[in-house]
Amino acid sequence: MDTEEFLLPRSRTANERLHALIPGGAHTYAKGDDQYPEHLAPVISHGRGAHVWDVDGNRYIEYGSGLRSVSLGHAHPRVIEAVRRELDRGSNFVRPSILEVEAAERFLATVPTAEMVKFAKNGSDATTAAVRLARAVTGRPRVAVCGDHPFFSVDDWFIGTTPMSAGIPAAAEDLTVAFPYGDLAATEELLGRYEDEVACLILEPATHSDPPPGYLAGLRELADRHGCVLIFDEMITGFRWSEAGAQGLYGVVPDLSTFGKALGNGFAVSALAGRRELMERGGLRDSRDRVFLLSTTHGAETHSLAAAMAVQTTYTEEGITAQLHALGERLAAGVREVAAAMGVGDHIVVRGRASNLVFATLDETGQPSQRYRTLFLRHLLAGGVLAPSFVVSSALSDADIAHTVDVVAQACAVYRKALDAGDPTPWSAGRPVKPVFRRLA
């Protein structure tokens, strides 16, 4: 489809309705229409497998589904069947359901590096509970976050470090400090500068590449030596790196870890897991001051726990992690090949582990460019590819990958023209897409 003919009138109207009623027009900033070319932000009607349909009737091959949460594809039969079995049995009770212990047993069998687990509904609750627990256990106020990782929580201890810090007291901001990924010496210097003040080190154990050799083990040693808690945020690495997360793949055990996203295949469930000695501080069998760890009305909703159990069974029995890697490798190879053939191999750059691919759009000088990203996204959308990233789901077919590569090739041809002209504006049509974290709208 010609991009000039690619119009989304019903989506455009729906976006106006969304903004009139919902601040930001979406319930996650990363889903905002500012992340897409102007007037080309599809509003979704439904999805199945690796495909979604917008309210205008267009079908797309979808990547990064549900902000990386839908790794098995939409409406996965095994997950939906598990959910349906619980729907007519009640979803929330005045006492724990037997499903809660079954889900905990299944999770701890899948992630054997943890000894206890508590479920919640979103990642922010889990990471904030981990931070609170670390502060209680150590008696220390400061949180050390990896400054190279984009997101940990909606709560003050993290959002205060971003450009969107309005409404957060300076006192909360001052208690969070940052360390660089992969640099043990800099982290050790930070811990020395704030000796006996840092409660925890929190980071994603891996992102766009494997950790440097010995890095995670080095962090483990630093945390032990300085008496702070090591927390792995496995929201993304959980299941996509291995069924037991990055800690299972790299063999370094954190004190606490948090899981979500792929855990529910789109259903709302997250988990805080870790060593019994720490986790019991939030329970009823510890003599010390109680920690208000996690207490959520809907944290143990039966159908979401059933979904999580079905996801874990599917991953282990069907080798889903290996499938994700194979699909990602095929996609990355295809994109790199056509980008090189069109003369933009140094400008459209695919990065990341095969199961968690992202892409960079670079300008004439090799710098990241939102204007070129706008051009690229516009032409992907016109070709029926909805791809804020190239993060795959196991529902993708060989034909889906082949079509995506064909559409990327067409986008690359236009990208080359824009590079030659020194200006992507004629091919972008409207304001550029914007970064999520910025001070002003």
Tab-separated table of C-alpha atoms in Angstrom:
chain	number	residue	atom	x	y	z
A	1	MET	CA	0.000	0.000	0.000
A	2	ASP	CA	1.261	3.488	-0.859
A	3	THR	CA	1.934	5.435	2.327
A	4	GLU	CA	0.015	8.415	0.961
A	5	GLU	CA	-3.068	6.193	0.723
A	6	PHE	CA	-2.582	4.701	4.179
A	7	LEU	CA	-5.134	6.520	6.314
A	8	LEU	CA	-6.717	5.446	9.593
A	9	PRO	CA	-9.909	7.516	9.930
A	10	ARG	CA	-11.580	5.331	12.593
A	11	SER	CA	-8.354	5.017	14.579
A	12	ARG	CA	-7.886	8.777	14.381
A	13	THR	CA	-11.391	9.339	15.754
A	14	ALA	CA	-10.848	6.720	18.459
A	15	ASN	CA	-7.581	8.385	19.481
A	16	GLU	CA	-9.436	11.688	19.936
A	17	ARG	CA	-11.971	9.930	22.155
A	18	LEU	CA	-9.149	8.309	24.132
A	19	HIS	CA	-7.418	11.635	24.773
A	20	ALA	CA	-10.696	13.263	25.813
A	21	LEU	CA	-11.254	10.682	28.551
A	22	ILE	CA	-7.870	9.146	29.442
A	23	PRO	CA	-4.772	11.218	30.287
A	24	GLY	CA	-2.237	10.477	27.558
A	25	GLY	CA	-4.779	8.570	25.494
A	26	ALA	CA	-3.469	5.213	26.726
A	27	HIS	CA	-2.837	3.352	29.967
A	28	THR	CA	0.873	2.905	29.283
A	29	TYR	CA	3.050	5.764	28.047
A	30	ALA	CA	4.848	3.434	25.633
A	31	LYS	CA	1.487	2.798	23.916
A	32	GLY	CA	0.801	6.504	23.373
A	33	ASP	CA	0.031	7.825	19.897
A	34	ASP	CA	3.092	10.094	20.238
A	35	GLN	CA	5.158	6.930	19.744
A	36	TYR	CA	3.827	6.600	16.188
A	37	PRO	CA	3.800	8.809	13.092
A	38	GLU	CA	1.223	11.573	13.206
A	39	HIS	CA	-2.337	10.291	12.580
A	40	LEU	CA	-0.986	6.753	12.030
A	41	ALA	CA	-1.439	5.217	15.470
A	42	PRO	CA	-3.708	2.175	15.017
A	43	VAL	CA	-6.325	1.532	17.688
A	44	ILE	CA	-6.673	-2.218	18.060
A	45	SER	CA	-9.909	-4.135	17.662
A	46	HIS	CA	-8.643	-7.655	18.358
A	47	GLY	CA	-5.748	-10.041	17.919
A	48	ARG	CA	-5.053	-13.702	17.285
A	49	GLY	CA	-1.681	-15.348	17.207
A	50	ALA	CA	0.907	-12.953	15.778
A	51	HIS	CA	-1.691	-10.751	14.062
A	52	VAL	CA	-3.830	-7.817	15.221
A	53	TRP	CA	-6.619	-5.902	13.500
A	54	ASP	CA	-7.304	-2.211	13.971
A	55	VAL	CA	-10.707	-0.518	14.067
A	56	ASP	CA	-10.266	0.451	10.410
A	57	GLY	CA	-10.098	-3.236	9.439
A	58	ASN	CA	-6.359	-3.368	8.669
A	59	ARG	CA	-4.437	-6.482	9.666
A	60	TYR	CA	-0.865	-6.250	10.945
A	61	ILE	CA	1.904	-8.627	11.861
A	62	GLU	CA	2.618	-7.461	15.397
A	63	TYR	CA	5.952	-7.310	17.210
A	64	GLY	CA	6.605	-6.436	20.842
A	65	SER	CA	3.071	-7.591	21.635
A	66	GLY	CA	1.662	-6.182	24.852
A	67	LEU	CA	4.970	-4.446	25.642
A	68	ARG	CA	6.727	-7.829	25.368
A	69	SER	CA	4.150	-9.612	27.538
A	70	VAL	CA	2.416	-11.685	24.851
A	71	SER	CA	5.215	-14.054	23.896
A	72	LEU	CA	3.012	-17.012	22.881
A	73	GLY	CA	0.713	-14.977	20.631
A	74	HIS	CA	-2.727	-13.546	21.305
A	75	ALA	CA	-5.493	-15.840	22.568
A	76	HIS	CA	-3.119	-18.800	22.884
A	77	PRO	CA	-5.370	-21.892	23.099
A	78	ARG	CA	-3.599	-23.521	26.042
A	79	VAL	CA	-3.651	-20.322	28.090
A	80	ILE	CA	-7.239	-19.425	27.208
A	81	GLU	CA	-8.437	-22.914	28.124
A	82	ALA	CA	-6.760	-22.678	31.539
A	83	VAL	CA	-8.376	-19.290	32.117
A	84	ARG	CA	-11.819	-20.512	31.029
A	85	ARG	CA	-11.663	-23.393	33.506
A	86	GLU	CA	-11.467	-20.866	36.349
A	87	LEU	CA	-13.910	-18.227	35.152
A	88	ASP	CA	-17.054	-19.976	36.350
A	89	ARG	CA	-15.416	-21.076	39.623
A	90	GLY	CA	-14.993	-17.595	41.087
A	91	SER	CA	-11.980	-15.314	40.788
A	92	ASN	CA	-11.403	-13.809	44.241
A	93	PHE	CA	-12.240	-15.011	47.743
A	94	VAL	CA	-11.984	-13.911	51.378
A	95	ARG	CA	-9.272	-16.529	51.966
A	96	PRO	CA	-6.500	-17.897	49.716
A	97	SER	CA	-7.510	-20.195	46.901
A	98	ILE	CA	-5.823	-23.586	46.597
A	99	LEU	CA	-4.690	-22.308	43.196
A	100	GLU	CA	-2.334	-19.885	44.970
A	101	VAL	CA	-0.202	-22.649	46.442
A	102	GLU	CA	-0.313	-24.611	43.177
A	103	ALA	CA	0.841	-21.530	41.241
A	104	ALA	CA	3.616	-20.904	43.775
A	105	GLU	CA	4.780	-24.506	43.550
A	106	ARG	CA	4.782	-24.332	39.751
A	107	PHE	CA	6.700	-21.036	39.722
A	108	LEU	CA	9.362	-22.213	42.173
A	109	ALA	CA	9.805	-25.446	40.225
A	110	THR	CA	10.354	-23.328	37.091
A	111	VAL	CA	12.635	-20.819	38.847
A	112	PRO	CA	14.483	-23.082	41.328
A	113	THR	CA	16.976	-20.341	42.285
A	114	ALA	CA	14.174	-18.767	44.384
A	115	GLU	CA	12.785	-20.175	47.639
A	116	MET	CA	9.586	-18.162	48.071
A	117	VAL	CA	7.312	-16.162	45.780
A	118	LYS	CA	4.520	-13.634	46.111
A	119	PHE	CA	2.269	-12.682	43.208
A	120	ALA	CA	0.959	-9.246	42.234
A	121	LYS	CA	-0.587	-7.630	39.155
A	122	ASN	CA	2.170	-5.439	37.701
A	123	GLY	CA	5.915	-5.093	37.631
A	124	SER	CA	6.113	-1.818	39.538
A	125	ASP	CA	4.475	-3.331	42.619
A	126	ALA	CA	6.967	-6.192	42.590
A	127	THR	CA	10.081	-4.048	42.152
A	128	THR	CA	8.952	-1.546	44.782
A	129	ALA	CA	8.264	-4.402	47.210
A	130	ALA	CA	11.798	-5.674	46.555
A	131	VAL	CA	13.262	-2.238	47.273
A	132	ARG	CA	11.209	-1.848	50.466
A	133	LEU	CA	12.285	-5.290	51.628
A	134	ALA	CA	15.947	-4.500	50.923
A	135	ARG	CA	15.700	-1.272	52.915
A	136	ALA	CA	14.071	-3.080	55.835
A	137	VAL	CA	16.603	-5.918	55.878
A	138	THR	CA	19.651	-3.650	55.640
A	139	GLY	CA	18.358	-0.643	57.550
A	140	ARG	CA	19.754	1.549	54.764
A	141	PRO	CA	17.958	4.312	52.817
A	142	ARG	CA	19.602	4.492	49.380
A	143	VAL	CA	18.675	2.550	46.243
A	144	ALA	CA	21.280	2.012	43.517
A	145	VAL	CA	19.684	1.530	40.088
A	146	CYS	CA	21.390	0.680	36.823
A	147	GLY	CA	21.379	3.989	34.982
A	148	ASP	CA	21.581	2.301	31.576
A	149	HIS	CA	18.242	0.518	31.935
A	150	PRO	CA	15.110	2.420	30.950
A	151	PHE	CA	12.447	1.490	33.491
A	152	PHE	CA	12.006	-0.117	36.902
A	153	SER	CA	8.838	1.261	38.531
A	154	VAL	CA	6.154	3.953	38.474
A	155	ASP	CA	6.990	4.730	42.105
A	156	ASP	CA	8.895	7.761	43.402
A	157	TRP	CA	12.211	5.990	44.005
A	158	PHE	CA	12.597	5.470	40.242
A	159	ILE	CA	10.440	8.063	38.445
A	160	GLY	CA	12.264	10.757	40.409
A	161	THR	CA	15.348	9.908	38.320
A	162	THR	CA	13.571	10.540	34.992
A	163	PRO	CA	12.686	13.780	33.168
A	164	MET	CA	9.042	13.188	34.239
A	165	SER	CA	9.732	13.847	37.915
A	166	ALA	CA	7.005	16.455	38.497
A	167	GLY	CA	5.133	15.722	41.720
A	168	ILE	CA	7.976	13.789	43.347
A	169	PRO	CA	9.687	15.309	46.412
A	170	ALA	CA	13.384	16.059	46.062
A	171	ALA	CA	14.015	14.009	49.201
A	172	ALA	CA	12.811	10.880	47.393
A	173	GLU	CA	14.936	11.654	44.313
A	174	ASP	CA	18.052	12.142	46.412
A	175	LEU	CA	17.860	8.624	47.834
A	176	THR	CA	18.293	6.975	44.434
A	177	VAL	CA	21.755	6.774	42.885
A	178	ALA	CA	22.874	5.191	39.614
A	179	PHE	CA	25.624	2.844	38.472
A	180	PRO	CA	26.624	1.955	34.881
A	181	TYR	CA	25.984	-1.499	33.451
A	182	GLY	CA	29.058	-3.659	32.955
A	183	ASP	CA	31.410	-1.471	35.011
A	184	LEU	CA	32.294	-3.168	38.299
A	185	ALA	CA	34.912	-0.567	39.207
A	186	ALA	CA	32.403	2.288	38.939
A	187	THR	CA	29.876	0.340	40.995
A	188	GLU	CA	32.444	-0.386	43.668
A	189	GLU	CA	33.348	3.308	43.757
A	190	LEU	CA	29.666	4.183	44.220
A	191	LEU	CA	29.276	1.704	47.071
A	192	GLY	CA	32.407	3.126	48.699
A	193	ARG	CA	31.178	6.705	48.319
A	194	TYR	CA	27.918	5.781	50.049
A	195	GLU	CA	29.422	3.238	52.441
A	196	ASP	CA	26.750	1.550	54.591
A	197	GLU	CA	23.994	3.635	52.928
A	198	VAL	CA	23.035	1.540	49.870
A	199	ALA	CA	20.278	-0.985	50.548
A	200	CYS	CA	20.298	-2.665	47.155
A	201	LEU	CA	21.625	-2.886	43.631
A	202	ILE	CA	18.752	-3.292	41.145
A	203	LEU	CA	19.252	-3.975	37.437
A	204	GLU	CA	18.130	-6.001	34.466
A	205	PRO	CA	20.669	-8.842	34.371
A	206	ALA	CA	20.899	-8.524	30.560
A	207	THR	CA	19.431	-6.301	27.859
A	208	HIS	CA	20.669	-5.855	24.291
A	209	SER	CA	23.685	-8.110	24.750
A	210	ASP	CA	24.984	-10.746	27.109
A	211	PRO	CA	26.631	-9.378	30.257
A	212	PRO	CA	30.433	-9.073	30.093
A	213	PRO	CA	32.192	-12.233	31.324
A	214	GLY	CA	32.209	-12.319	35.097
A	215	TYR	CA	30.077	-9.193	35.457
A	216	LEU	CA	27.037	-10.659	37.228
A	217	ALA	CA	29.246	-12.789	39.470
A	218	GLY	CA	31.246	-9.647	40.240
A	219	LEU	CA	28.087	-7.795	41.223
A	220	ARG	CA	27.140	-10.710	43.452
A	221	GLU	CA	30.522	-10.441	45.195
A	222	LEU	CA	30.252	-6.647	45.543
A	223	ALA	CA	26.777	-6.901	47.049
A	224	ASP	CA	27.955	-9.497	49.547
A	225	ARG	CA	31.058	-7.518	50.490
A	226	HIS	CA	29.183	-4.259	50.976
A	227	GLY	CA	26.188	-5.839	52.688
A	228	CYS	CA	23.526	-4.819	50.161
A	229	VAL	CA	20.777	-6.808	48.475
A	230	LEU	CA	21.166	-7.840	44.820
A	231	ILE	CA	17.896	-7.547	42.872
A	232	PHE	CA	17.432	-8.795	39.304
A	233	ASP	CA	14.561	-7.210	37.368
A	234	GLU	CA	13.580	-10.165	35.158
A	235	MET	CA	10.433	-8.601	33.711
A	236	ILE	CA	11.866	-8.950	30.209
A	237	THR	CA	14.548	-11.620	30.640
A	238	GLY	CA	12.174	-13.950	32.479
A	239	PHE	CA	11.222	-16.777	30.088
A	240	ARG	CA	12.691	-15.025	27.025
A	241	TRP	CA	16.245	-15.832	28.198
A	242	SER	CA	15.314	-19.167	29.762
A	243	GLU	CA	12.341	-20.562	31.661
A	244	ALA	CA	14.249	-19.642	34.841
A	245	GLY	CA	15.187	-16.212	33.524
A	246	ALA	CA	18.654	-14.761	33.088
A	247	GLN	CA	19.649	-16.056	36.510
A	248	GLY	CA	18.988	-19.576	35.262
A	249	LEU	CA	20.943	-18.970	32.055
A	250	TYR	CA	23.992	-17.237	33.555
A	251	GLY	CA	24.109	-19.134	36.845
A	252	VAL	CA	24.247	-16.124	39.189
A	253	VAL	CA	21.624	-16.126	41.949
A	254	PRO	CA	20.256	-12.760	43.166
A	255	ASP	CA	18.780	-12.238	46.610
A	256	LEU	CA	15.498	-11.103	45.079
A	257	SER	CA	14.093	-11.091	41.562
A	258	THR	CA	10.959	-9.803	39.897
A	259	PHE	CA	9.040	-11.384	37.014
A	260	GLY	CA	6.086	-10.317	34.875
A	261	LYS	CA	5.275	-9.675	31.217
A	262	ALA	CA	5.700	-13.110	29.577
A	263	LEU	CA	4.596	-14.790	32.819
A	264	GLY	CA	0.912	-14.215	32.013
A	265	ASN	CA	0.935	-13.971	28.191
A	266	GLY	CA	-1.071	-10.760	28.481
A	267	PHE	CA	-2.960	-11.563	31.673
A	268	ALA	CA	-2.121	-9.384	34.671
A	269	VAL	CA	0.320	-11.240	36.899
A	270	SER	CA	3.762	-10.464	38.276
A	271	ALA	CA	5.950	-12.055	40.909
A	272	LEU	CA	8.493	-11.178	43.566
A	273	ALA	CA	10.738	-14.146	44.307
A	274	GLY	CA	13.819	-14.702	46.402
A	275	ARG	CA	15.612	-16.102	49.399
A	276	ARG	CA	13.407	-17.331	52.247
A	277	GLU	CA	15.413	-15.390	54.838
A	278	LEU	CA	14.463	-12.110	53.149
A	279	MET	CA	10.975	-12.959	51.933
A	280	GLU	CA	9.817	-14.120	55.384
A	281	ARG	CA	10.262	-10.544	56.640
A	282	GLY	CA	7.029	-9.849	54.803
A	283	GLY	CA	5.261	-12.829	56.381
A	284	LEU	CA	3.861	-13.994	59.715
A	285	ARG	CA	6.701	-16.213	60.908
A	286	ASP	CA	9.415	-13.669	61.650
A	287	SER	CA	9.990	-12.031	65.038
A	288	ARG	CA	11.398	-8.745	63.674
A	289	ASP	CA	9.450	-5.632	62.658
A	290	ARG	CA	6.965	-6.534	59.946
A	291	VAL	CA	7.499	-5.427	56.346
A	292	PHE	CA	4.411	-4.443	54.366
A	293	LEU	CA	5.586	-6.460	51.396
A	294	LEU	CA	2.712	-6.958	48.947
A	295	SER	CA	-0.974	-6.820	49.792
A	296	THR	CA	-3.065	-6.566	46.649
A	297	THR	CA	-6.795	-7.176	46.353
A	298	HIS	CA	-6.418	-8.779	42.948
A	299	GLY	CA	-2.888	-10.171	43.231
A	300	ALA	CA	-4.091	-13.765	43.406
A	301	GLU	CA	-6.960	-13.568	40.919
A	302	THR	CA	-7.471	-17.203	40.012
A	303	HIS	CA	-7.708	-16.908	36.246
A	304	SER	CA	-4.453	-14.895	36.024
A	305	LEU	CA	-2.617	-17.488	38.132
A	306	ALA	CA	-4.072	-20.209	35.918
A	307	ALA	CA	-2.750	-18.318	32.887
A	308	ALA	CA	0.715	-18.131	34.471
A	309	MET	CA	0.726	-21.860	35.174
A	310	ALA	CA	-0.306	-22.615	31.587
A	311	VAL	CA	2.432	-20.324	30.262
A	312	GLN	CA	5.095	-22.069	32.321
A	313	THR	CA	3.871	-25.500	31.217
A	314	THR	CA	3.845	-24.423	27.574
A	315	TYR	CA	7.364	-22.976	27.769
A	316	THR	CA	8.845	-26.070	29.348
A	317	GLU	CA	6.958	-28.700	27.326
A	318	GLU	CA	7.172	-26.994	23.929
A	319	GLY	CA	10.623	-25.410	24.162
A	320	ILE	CA	9.263	-21.918	23.565
A	321	THR	CA	12.466	-20.085	24.483
A	322	ALA	CA	14.355	-21.947	21.739
A	323	GLN	CA	11.546	-21.143	19.281
A	324	LEU	CA	11.763	-17.441	20.115
A	325	HIS	CA	15.514	-17.467	19.532
A	326	ALA	CA	15.170	-19.247	16.178
A	327	LEU	CA	12.468	-16.833	14.972
A	328	GLY	CA	14.457	-13.818	16.110
A	329	GLU	CA	17.625	-15.016	14.434
A	330	ARG	CA	15.750	-15.523	11.152
A	331	LEU	CA	14.199	-12.066	11.358
A	332	ALA	CA	17.457	-10.323	12.297
A	333	ALA	CA	19.352	-12.007	9.480
A	334	GLY	CA	16.689	-11.024	6.950
A	335	VAL	CA	16.510	-7.406	8.072
A	336	ARG	CA	20.282	-7.032	8.094
A	337	GLU	CA	20.544	-8.555	4.624
A	338	VAL	CA	17.985	-6.245	2.981
A	339	ALA	CA	19.264	-3.189	4.855
A	340	ALA	CA	22.758	-3.872	3.577
A	341	ALA	CA	21.476	-4.505	0.046
A	342	MET	CA	19.686	-1.136	0.064
A	343	GLY	CA	22.758	0.667	1.360
A	344	VAL	CA	21.390	1.439	4.831
A	345	GLY	CA	23.015	-1.355	6.828
A	346	ASP	CA	24.821	1.218	8.952
A	347	HIS	CA	21.624	3.183	9.575
A	348	ILE	CA	18.945	0.580	10.348
A	349	VAL	CA	20.633	-1.484	13.011
A	350	VAL	CA	19.100	-4.568	14.650
A	351	ARG	CA	20.330	-5.160	18.190
A	352	GLY	CA	19.668	-7.460	21.090
A	353	ARG	CA	19.266	-11.079	21.994
A	354	ALA	CA	17.368	-12.930	19.285
A	355	SER	CA	14.312	-13.293	21.529
A	356	ASN	CA	14.300	-9.577	22.363
A	357	LEU	CA	15.301	-7.619	19.244
A	358	VAL	CA	15.118	-3.855	18.963
A	359	PHE	CA	16.175	-1.606	16.102
A	360	ALA	CA	17.967	1.727	15.910
A	361	THR	CA	17.337	4.313	13.197
A	362	LEU	CA	20.455	6.396	12.596
A	363	ASP	CA	20.856	9.594	10.575
A	364	GLU	CA	23.527	10.663	8.074
A	365	THR	CA	26.067	11.100	10.881
A	366	GLY	CA	25.276	7.787	12.556
A	367	GLN	CA	23.315	9.361	15.437
A	368	PRO	CA	19.937	8.047	16.652
A	369	SER	CA	17.139	9.950	14.939
A	370	GLN	CA	13.460	10.213	15.843
A	371	ARG	CA	12.754	11.692	12.400
A	372	TYR	CA	14.203	8.654	10.647
A	373	ARG	CA	12.371	6.377	13.077
A	374	THR	CA	9.169	8.128	12.019
A	375	LEU	CA	9.918	7.451	8.355
A	376	PHE	CA	10.710	3.792	9.067
A	377	LEU	CA	7.608	3.190	11.212
A	378	ARG	CA	5.364	4.886	8.658
A	379	HIS	CA	6.463	2.541	5.891
A	380	LEU	CA	6.268	-0.535	8.112
A	381	LEU	CA	2.683	0.345	9.050
A	382	ALA	CA	1.720	0.881	5.420
A	383	GLY	CA	3.068	-2.602	4.690
A	384	GLY	CA	1.034	-4.206	7.460
A	385	VAL	CA	3.793	-4.480	10.072
A	386	LEU	CA	3.198	-2.997	13.537
A	387	ALA	CA	6.675	-2.939	15.017
A	388	PRO	CA	7.802	-0.514	17.707
A	389	SER	CA	10.498	-3.181	18.129
A	390	PHE	CA	11.287	-6.518	16.507
A	391	VAL	CA	10.508	-8.539	19.647
A	392	VAL	CA	9.042	-11.824	18.410
A	393	SER	CA	6.287	-14.102	19.664
A	394	SER	CA	6.249	-17.842	19.102
A	395	ALA	CA	3.062	-17.457	17.036
A	396	LEU	CA	4.978	-15.938	14.090
A	397	SER	CA	5.138	-18.104	10.974
A	398	ASP	CA	7.842	-18.316	8.335
A	399	ALA	CA	5.480	-16.408	6.027
A	400	ASP	CA	5.139	-13.651	8.639
A	401	ILE	CA	8.909	-13.292	8.876
A	402	ALA	CA	9.276	-13.291	5.083
A	403	HIS	CA	6.588	-10.612	4.679
A	404	THR	CA	8.182	-8.488	7.382
A	405	VAL	CA	11.555	-8.656	5.644
A	406	ASP	CA	9.925	-7.678	2.336
A	407	VAL	CA	8.277	-4.652	3.953
A	408	VAL	CA	11.547	-3.688	5.639
A	409	ALA	CA	13.255	-3.822	2.231
A	410	GLN	CA	10.708	-1.375	0.809
A	411	ALA	CA	11.166	0.915	3.819
A	412	CYS	CA	14.933	0.719	3.401
A	413	ALA	CA	14.670	1.902	-0.205
A	414	VAL	CA	12.862	5.055	0.955
A	415	TYR	CA	15.304	5.445	3.853
A	416	ARG	CA	18.168	5.489	1.333
A	417	LYS	CA	16.451	8.265	-0.629
A	418	ALA	CA	16.057	10.304	2.541
A	419	LEU	CA	19.713	9.821	3.472
A	420	ASP	CA	20.775	10.919	-0.006
A	421	ALA	CA	18.576	14.009	0.304
A	422	GLY	CA	19.892	14.687	3.790
A	423	ASP	CA	16.353	15.139	5.121
A	424	PRO	CA	13.672	12.522	5.915
A	425	THR	CA	10.884	15.100	6.284
A	426	PRO	CA	9.332	14.659	2.809
A	427	TRP	CA	8.875	10.951	3.515
A	428	SER	CA	7.784	11.297	7.168
A	429	ALA	CA	4.649	13.450	6.808
A	430	GLY	CA	4.112	15.151	10.151
A	431	ARG	CA	5.789	15.579	13.497
A	432	PRO	CA	8.429	13.042	14.539
A	433	VAL	CA	7.725	10.319	17.076
A	434	LYS	CA	8.811	11.304	20.572
A	435	PRO	CA	10.749	9.673	23.415
A	436	VAL	CA	8.577	8.358	26.256
A	437	PHE	CA	10.479	10.162	29.018
A	438	ARG	CA	10.494	13.912	28.409
A	439	ARG	CA	9.713	16.886	30.613
A	440	LEU	CA	7.085	18.550	28.392
A	441	ALA	CA	4.328	17.029	26.265
